[in-house]
Short mmCIF file of C-alpha atoms in Angstrom, two decimals:
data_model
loop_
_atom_site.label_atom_id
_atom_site.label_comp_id
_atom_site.label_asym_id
_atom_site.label_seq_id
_atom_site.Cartn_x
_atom_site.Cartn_y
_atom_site.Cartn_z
CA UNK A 1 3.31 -17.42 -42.60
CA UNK A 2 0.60 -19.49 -41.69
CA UNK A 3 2.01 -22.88 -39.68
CA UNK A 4 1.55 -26.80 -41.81
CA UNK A 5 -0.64 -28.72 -40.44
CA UNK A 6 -0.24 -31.66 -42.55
CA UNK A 7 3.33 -32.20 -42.48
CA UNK A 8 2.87 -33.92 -45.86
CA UNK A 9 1.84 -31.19 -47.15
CA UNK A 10 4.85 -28.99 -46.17
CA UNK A 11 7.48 -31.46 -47.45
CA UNK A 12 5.97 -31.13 -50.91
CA UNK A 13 6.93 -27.93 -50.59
CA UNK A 14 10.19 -28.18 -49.10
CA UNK A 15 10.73 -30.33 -52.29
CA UNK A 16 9.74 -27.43 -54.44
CA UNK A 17 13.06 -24.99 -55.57
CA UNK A 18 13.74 -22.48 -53.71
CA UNK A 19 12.34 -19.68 -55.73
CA UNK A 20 9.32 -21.78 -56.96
CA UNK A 21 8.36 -22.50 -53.26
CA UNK A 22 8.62 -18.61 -52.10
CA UNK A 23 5.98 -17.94 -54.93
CA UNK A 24 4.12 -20.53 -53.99
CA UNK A 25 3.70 -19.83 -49.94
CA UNK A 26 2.61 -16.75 -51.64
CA UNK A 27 -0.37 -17.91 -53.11
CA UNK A 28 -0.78 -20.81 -49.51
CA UNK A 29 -1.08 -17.12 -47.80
CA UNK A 30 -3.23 -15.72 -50.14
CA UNK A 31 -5.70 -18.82 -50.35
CA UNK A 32 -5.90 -18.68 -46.44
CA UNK A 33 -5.87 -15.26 -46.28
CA UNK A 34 -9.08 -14.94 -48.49
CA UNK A 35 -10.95 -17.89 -46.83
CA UNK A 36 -10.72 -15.52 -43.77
CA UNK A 37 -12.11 -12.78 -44.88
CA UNK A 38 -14.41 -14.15 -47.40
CA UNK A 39 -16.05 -16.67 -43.94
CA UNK A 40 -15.73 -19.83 -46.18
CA UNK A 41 -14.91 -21.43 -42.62
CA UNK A 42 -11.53 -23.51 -41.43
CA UNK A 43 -9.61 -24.64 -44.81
CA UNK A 44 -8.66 -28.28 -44.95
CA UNK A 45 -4.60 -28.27 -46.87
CA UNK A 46 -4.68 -31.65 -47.99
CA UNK A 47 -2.37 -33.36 -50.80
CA UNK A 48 -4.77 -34.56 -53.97
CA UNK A 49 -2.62 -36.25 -56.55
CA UNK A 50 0.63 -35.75 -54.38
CA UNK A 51 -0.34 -31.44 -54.50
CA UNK A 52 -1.56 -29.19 -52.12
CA UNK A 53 -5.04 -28.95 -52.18
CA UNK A 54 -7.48 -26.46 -50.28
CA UNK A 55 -10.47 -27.50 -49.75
CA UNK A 56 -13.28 -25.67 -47.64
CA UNK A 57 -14.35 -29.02 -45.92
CA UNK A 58 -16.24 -27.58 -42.87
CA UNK A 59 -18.59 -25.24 -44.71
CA UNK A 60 -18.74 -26.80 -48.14
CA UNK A 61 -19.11 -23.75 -49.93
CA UNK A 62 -16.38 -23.66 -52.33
CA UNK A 63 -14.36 -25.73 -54.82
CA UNK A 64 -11.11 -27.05 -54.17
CA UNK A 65 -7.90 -25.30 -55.48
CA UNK A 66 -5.19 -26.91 -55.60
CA UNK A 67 -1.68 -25.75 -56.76
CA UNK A 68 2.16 -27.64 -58.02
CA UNK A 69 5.17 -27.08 -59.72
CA UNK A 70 6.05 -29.90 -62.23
CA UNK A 71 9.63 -30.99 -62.93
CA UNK A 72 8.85 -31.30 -66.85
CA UNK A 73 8.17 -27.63 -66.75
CA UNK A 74 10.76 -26.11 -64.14
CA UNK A 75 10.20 -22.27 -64.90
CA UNK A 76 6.36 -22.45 -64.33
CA UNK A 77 4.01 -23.33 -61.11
CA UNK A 78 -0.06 -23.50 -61.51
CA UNK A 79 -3.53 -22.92 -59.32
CA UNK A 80 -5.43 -25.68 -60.35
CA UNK A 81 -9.33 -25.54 -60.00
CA UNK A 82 -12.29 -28.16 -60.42
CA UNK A 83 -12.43 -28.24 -64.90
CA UNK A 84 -15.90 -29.34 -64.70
CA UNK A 85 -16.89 -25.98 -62.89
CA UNK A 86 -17.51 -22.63 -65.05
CA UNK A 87 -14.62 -20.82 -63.06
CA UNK A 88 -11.59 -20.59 -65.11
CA UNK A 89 -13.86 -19.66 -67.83
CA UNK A 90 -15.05 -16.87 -65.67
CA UNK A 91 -11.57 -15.83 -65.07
CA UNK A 92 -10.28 -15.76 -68.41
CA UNK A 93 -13.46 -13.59 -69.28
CA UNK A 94 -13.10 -10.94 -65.99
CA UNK A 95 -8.93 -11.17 -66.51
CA UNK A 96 -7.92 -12.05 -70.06
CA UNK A 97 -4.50 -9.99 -70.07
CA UNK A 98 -3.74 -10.63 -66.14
CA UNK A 99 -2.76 -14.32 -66.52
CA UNK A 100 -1.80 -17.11 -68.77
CA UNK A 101 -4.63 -20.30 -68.64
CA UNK A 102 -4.29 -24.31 -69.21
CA UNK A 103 -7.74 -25.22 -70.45
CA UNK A 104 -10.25 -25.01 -68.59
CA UNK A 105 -8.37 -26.18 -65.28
CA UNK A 106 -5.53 -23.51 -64.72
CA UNK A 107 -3.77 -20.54 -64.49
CA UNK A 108 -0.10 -20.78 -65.15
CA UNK A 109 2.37 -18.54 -63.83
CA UNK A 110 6.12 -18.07 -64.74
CA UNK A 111 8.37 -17.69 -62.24
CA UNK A 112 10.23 -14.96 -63.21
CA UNK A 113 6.54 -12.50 -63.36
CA UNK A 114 5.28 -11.13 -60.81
CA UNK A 115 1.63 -12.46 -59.93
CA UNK A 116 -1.18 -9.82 -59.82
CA UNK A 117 -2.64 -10.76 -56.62
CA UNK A 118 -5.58 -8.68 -56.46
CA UNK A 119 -6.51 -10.12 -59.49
CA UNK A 120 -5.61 -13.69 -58.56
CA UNK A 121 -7.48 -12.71 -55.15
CA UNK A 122 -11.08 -12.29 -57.17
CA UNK A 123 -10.34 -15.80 -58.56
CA UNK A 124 -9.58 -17.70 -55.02
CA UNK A 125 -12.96 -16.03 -53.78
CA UNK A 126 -14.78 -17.06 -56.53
CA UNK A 127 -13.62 -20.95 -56.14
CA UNK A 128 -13.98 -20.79 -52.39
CA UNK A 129 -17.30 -19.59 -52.64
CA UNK A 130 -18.18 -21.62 -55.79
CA UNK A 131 -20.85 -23.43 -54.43
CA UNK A 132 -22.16 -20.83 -51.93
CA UNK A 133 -22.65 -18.33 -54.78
CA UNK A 134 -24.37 -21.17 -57.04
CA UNK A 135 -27.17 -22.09 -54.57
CA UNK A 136 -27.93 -18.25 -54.04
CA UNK A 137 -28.39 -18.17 -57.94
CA UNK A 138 -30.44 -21.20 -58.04
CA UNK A 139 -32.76 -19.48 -55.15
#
């Protein structure tokens, strides 16, 4: 597992239930995991609205994710993503039987399913490269 940083960050997630936080270092790995080999450059793990937030702050290519579990709904956790961007609209379009969506800001998983992270994988590269991809678009 990759080491906190922010030690803010990490007692969010010590906070988190047990079961609720293993599922959720799952998709901390896979965020970092995909910055790496996608060369968004060093991730900044921040807290935005007391939440974990990723943010690719030295390259500026991407969109911030962020990601929580909420007390009022104790059998769910979400990856949040920027709602005034096109990319949970994307997703629900490339992978509209992979996951469950919250408007146009989320996809909600349960924690008793398993997450398809290839899937989920496609998504995190698309909001780390968000802006990256745009400009070549607009060239």
């Amino acid at each position: 597992m990759k080491p906190f940083l922010n030690t803010t960050v990490k007692a969010v997630f010590d906070d988190y239930p047990l079961e609720v936080r293993r599922k959720m270092l799952v998709l901390r790995e896979a965020i970092f995991a995909v910055a790496a080999s996608e060369g968004v450059g060093q991730l900044e793990e921040t807290l935005k609205w007391g939440e974990p937030a990723y943010m690719t702050a030295e390259t500026g290519c991407g969109s911030t994710i962020r990601m929580a579990w909420k007390k009022e709904k104790p059998n769910q956790y979400a990856m949040y993503f920027i709602c005034t961007t096109n990319l949970v609209e994307t997703f629900r379009t490339l992978f509209p039987h992979q996951f469950k969506y919250e408007g146009n800001r989320a996809i909600v998983f349960q924690e008793a399913e398993d997450v398809d992270m290839d899937s989920l994988s496609i998504c995190i590269a698309m909001a780390l490269t968000y802006h990256r991809n745009k400009r070549r678009k607009q060239s």
